[in-house]
Amino acid sequence: MGVRLQKYLADAGVASRRRCEELIISGLVKVNGEVASIGMSVEEGDLVEYQGKPVKAQGERVVFAFNKPRNVICTADANEDRVRVVDYFKELPYRLYTVGRLDYDSEGLIFVTNDGDFADKLTHPRYQKQKTYRALCEGSFTEAELSSLRKGIMLDDGMTAPADVRLAHTYGGRSEVYITIHEGRNRQVRRMLAAVGHSTLRLRRVAIGSVELRGLKQGEWRRLEKAEIDALLKTEPEQSRQ
């Protein structure tokens, strides 16, 4: 009995299953020398290649918490000439990729894995994992601005869901705020803050669900324990919207 090609690629640590489907559609995957297509299955003995390199199934599945520095990118593309998150793991015997993204100029917590099932589940909308950011911004916040962020902000791609917002400090013409959201739009926190008149000077993700950044210096990682992974993959109590 064959295995769906996108599942085979995900289990081999190439990317999440949905991302592997995109790679197949893009013509980057071959099976037995022929460009693959969606719907194909592979069997034992088939030669599967991604970007010209053989892809082999991996045994142990792992998930790491990583503190991404600024100016490090999340892609696992081997042709990229900038520093990648996966470059910090090159001594490990796994083919890894990031779950979700952090912008080039943002920093903080991101998960790195070879587990396609974990990646698919964690990024699926039904899980709605809360993500907490600490933002350093220009200016002081009014109560009206904080209230607007909490209720939801109209952006060019629609209304955001309500956010949990807490003012941490205001000093020297700058403010630090904690913002917790469950959505994952492109540069969402920066755009929300800009919508109420505040430029973001530094943005750091400090928690995803129940996993926190604390204890990890920039560029450091730790392996998640099974109990932490199980907690992340639960739909309760984070299932309801904020």
XYZ file of C-alpha atoms in Angstrom:
242
model
C 0.000 0.000 0.000
C 1.514 3.337 -1.032
C 1.804 6.535 0.996
C 0.617 9.893 -0.285
C 3.605 11.831 -1.557
C 2.908 14.932 0.552
C 2.706 12.773 3.697
C 5.947 11.017 2.796
C 7.687 14.387 2.381
C 6.272 15.729 5.641
C 7.306 12.601 7.545
C 10.786 13.017 6.066
C 11.038 16.497 7.560
C 10.813 18.519 4.342
C 7.953 20.759 5.517
C 4.389 20.602 6.803
C 1.987 18.561 4.696
C 0.280 21.653 3.268
C 3.634 23.215 2.393
C 4.732 19.948 0.760
C 1.668 20.124 -1.470
C 2.842 23.566 -2.610
C 6.325 22.200 -3.325
C 4.852 19.415 -5.440
C 2.705 21.872 -7.401
C 5.794 24.041 -7.954
C 7.562 21.133 -9.668
C 10.320 20.842 -7.063
C 9.663 17.173 -6.309
C 10.471 14.161 -8.485
C 9.579 10.495 -8.090
C 11.773 8.020 -9.947
C 13.161 10.812 -12.088
C 9.780 12.241 -13.134
C 8.282 15.529 -11.928
C 5.661 14.639 -9.324
C 2.046 15.759 -9.171
C -0.574 16.078 -6.444
C -2.346 12.789 -5.791
C 0.686 10.587 -6.343
C 1.620 7.858 -3.889
C 5.022 6.332 -3.294
C 6.010 2.848 -2.255
C 9.080 1.267 -0.755
C 11.913 1.392 -3.285
C 10.736 4.567 -5.031
C 13.315 7.342 -5.392
C 11.884 10.626 -4.104
C 13.868 13.828 -4.699
C 13.339 17.398 -3.534
C 15.354 20.077 -5.332
C 17.496 17.324 -6.824
C 18.399 15.668 -3.522
C 17.077 12.293 -2.309
C 14.493 12.400 0.452
C 14.507 9.576 2.975
C 12.028 8.869 5.731
C 13.157 9.858 9.220
C 12.654 7.829 12.350
C 12.632 9.997 15.467
C 10.381 13.052 15.430
C 11.506 16.101 17.390
C 10.246 19.579 18.283
C 12.501 22.388 19.516
C 11.776 25.799 21.011
C 14.198 28.354 19.553
C 14.893 31.994 20.380
C 15.269 33.546 16.940
C 17.542 36.601 16.751
C 16.755 39.505 14.461
C 18.084 39.307 10.898
C 17.648 35.533 10.777
C 15.169 34.045 8.309
C 12.750 31.171 8.765
C 13.031 29.523 5.353
C 14.794 26.183 5.045
C 15.708 26.865 1.415
C 19.266 25.616 0.874
C 19.852 28.282 -1.795
C 19.336 31.151 0.654
C 22.548 33.099 1.380
C 21.318 34.750 4.583
C 21.480 33.162 8.038
C 18.572 30.754 8.542
C 16.999 29.393 11.717
C 17.923 25.857 10.640
C 21.594 26.849 10.465
C 21.640 26.820 14.274
C 20.761 23.098 14.179
C 23.152 21.913 11.480
C 25.063 19.653 13.869
C 21.915 17.638 14.626
C 21.020 14.549 12.554
C 17.577 15.840 11.528
C 16.072 17.587 8.520
C 14.313 20.506 10.208
C 12.071 23.442 9.352
C 10.193 26.113 11.280
C 6.529 25.976 12.254
C 5.019 29.308 11.279
C 7.139 32.370 10.742
C 8.742 35.358 12.397
C 9.682 38.340 10.259
C 13.326 38.970 9.405
C 13.377 41.973 11.756
C 11.415 40.272 14.557
C 12.778 37.943 17.207
C 11.739 35.463 19.840
C 10.048 32.104 20.164
C 9.533 29.825 17.185
C 9.227 26.055 16.921
C 11.599 23.976 14.791
C 10.683 20.401 13.916
C 10.795 17.472 11.510
C 7.284 16.380 12.525
C 4.830 17.153 9.736
C 1.784 16.142 11.789
C 2.760 18.511 14.607
C 3.291 21.359 12.138
C -0.049 20.771 10.402
C -1.993 20.617 13.633
C -0.321 23.612 15.244
C -0.963 25.848 12.231
C -4.546 24.673 11.680
C -7.155 27.384 12.505
C -9.097 25.104 14.864
C -6.225 25.140 17.379
C -5.988 28.952 17.473
C -2.796 28.995 19.508
C -2.374 32.215 21.427
C 0.889 34.018 20.686
C 2.201 36.699 23.023
C 4.512 39.504 21.853
C 6.412 42.219 23.670
C 6.624 45.348 21.537
C 8.743 48.454 22.052
C 6.991 51.372 20.377
C 7.365 55.071 19.816
C 5.157 57.346 21.890
C 2.741 56.878 24.794
C -0.523 54.962 24.549
C -3.860 56.461 25.474
C -6.598 54.361 27.043
C -8.615 54.815 23.860
C -5.788 53.315 21.773
C -5.393 50.351 24.110
C -9.149 49.827 24.066
C -9.182 49.828 20.265
C -6.491 47.146 20.155
C -8.422 45.037 22.649
C -11.658 45.264 20.666
C -10.066 44.673 17.253
C -8.530 46.882 14.594
C -9.602 47.341 10.980
C -6.625 46.547 8.718
C -6.427 46.456 4.945
C -7.188 42.716 5.042
C -10.123 43.006 7.432
C -10.965 43.330 11.107
C -8.661 41.663 13.599
C -9.997 39.529 16.404
C -9.968 41.042 19.910
C -6.506 41.003 21.502
C -5.272 40.900 25.063
C -3.177 44.060 25.519
C -1.235 45.167 28.583
C 0.885 48.283 28.940
C 4.181 47.347 30.608
C 6.192 50.593 30.711
C 6.293 54.111 29.346
C 9.591 55.981 29.447
C 11.654 58.405 27.381
C 8.967 58.856 24.762
C 8.644 55.114 24.240
C 6.296 52.394 25.491
C 6.442 48.643 25.954
C 3.256 46.623 25.545
C 2.354 42.948 25.677
C -0.056 41.818 22.959
C -1.625 38.355 22.766
C -3.357 37.276 19.553
C -4.379 33.964 18.022
C -4.351 35.018 14.386
C -1.303 34.792 12.139
C -1.586 37.485 9.478
C 1.527 38.903 7.874
C 3.209 41.450 10.178
C -0.062 41.663 12.093
C 1.173 43.103 15.396
C 3.211 45.807 13.693
C 0.232 46.755 11.537
C -2.134 46.839 14.519
C 0.184 49.157 16.410
C 0.669 51.370 13.359
C -3.113 51.608 12.974
C -3.331 53.356 16.362
C -0.371 55.611 15.580
C 2.653 53.807 17.010
C 5.725 52.595 15.108
C 7.291 49.367 16.355
C 10.976 49.643 17.224
C 11.443 46.085 18.468
C 9.139 43.070 18.434
C 9.771 39.870 20.341
C 7.491 36.834 20.627
C 7.662 35.595 24.198
C 5.125 32.740 24.251
C 3.158 30.363 22.031
C 0.337 28.680 23.897
C 1.736 27.357 27.170
C 5.381 27.401 26.002
C 7.348 30.472 27.057
C 10.622 31.939 25.858
C 12.060 32.441 29.330
C 15.457 30.852 29.961
C 16.500 30.857 26.298
C 19.054 33.401 25.163
C 19.089 34.554 21.553
C 20.232 31.749 19.273
C 19.618 29.081 21.929
C 17.168 26.180 21.714
C 15.761 23.386 23.829
C 13.840 20.246 22.979
C 10.180 20.226 23.988
C 9.018 17.484 26.305
C 6.113 15.240 25.336
C 3.826 16.881 27.903
C 4.513 20.296 26.345
C 3.760 19.010 22.850
C 0.553 17.344 24.046
C -0.550 20.596 25.707
C 0.099 22.552 22.504
C -2.008 20.155 20.463
C -5.059 20.428 22.700
C -7.898 22.567 21.362
C -9.054 23.478 24.869
C -9.010 25.907 26.592
C -7.713 28.060 23.699
C -10.425 26.966 21.291
C -12.691 29.914 21.924
C -11.756 33.289 20.485
C -10.410 35.989 22.726
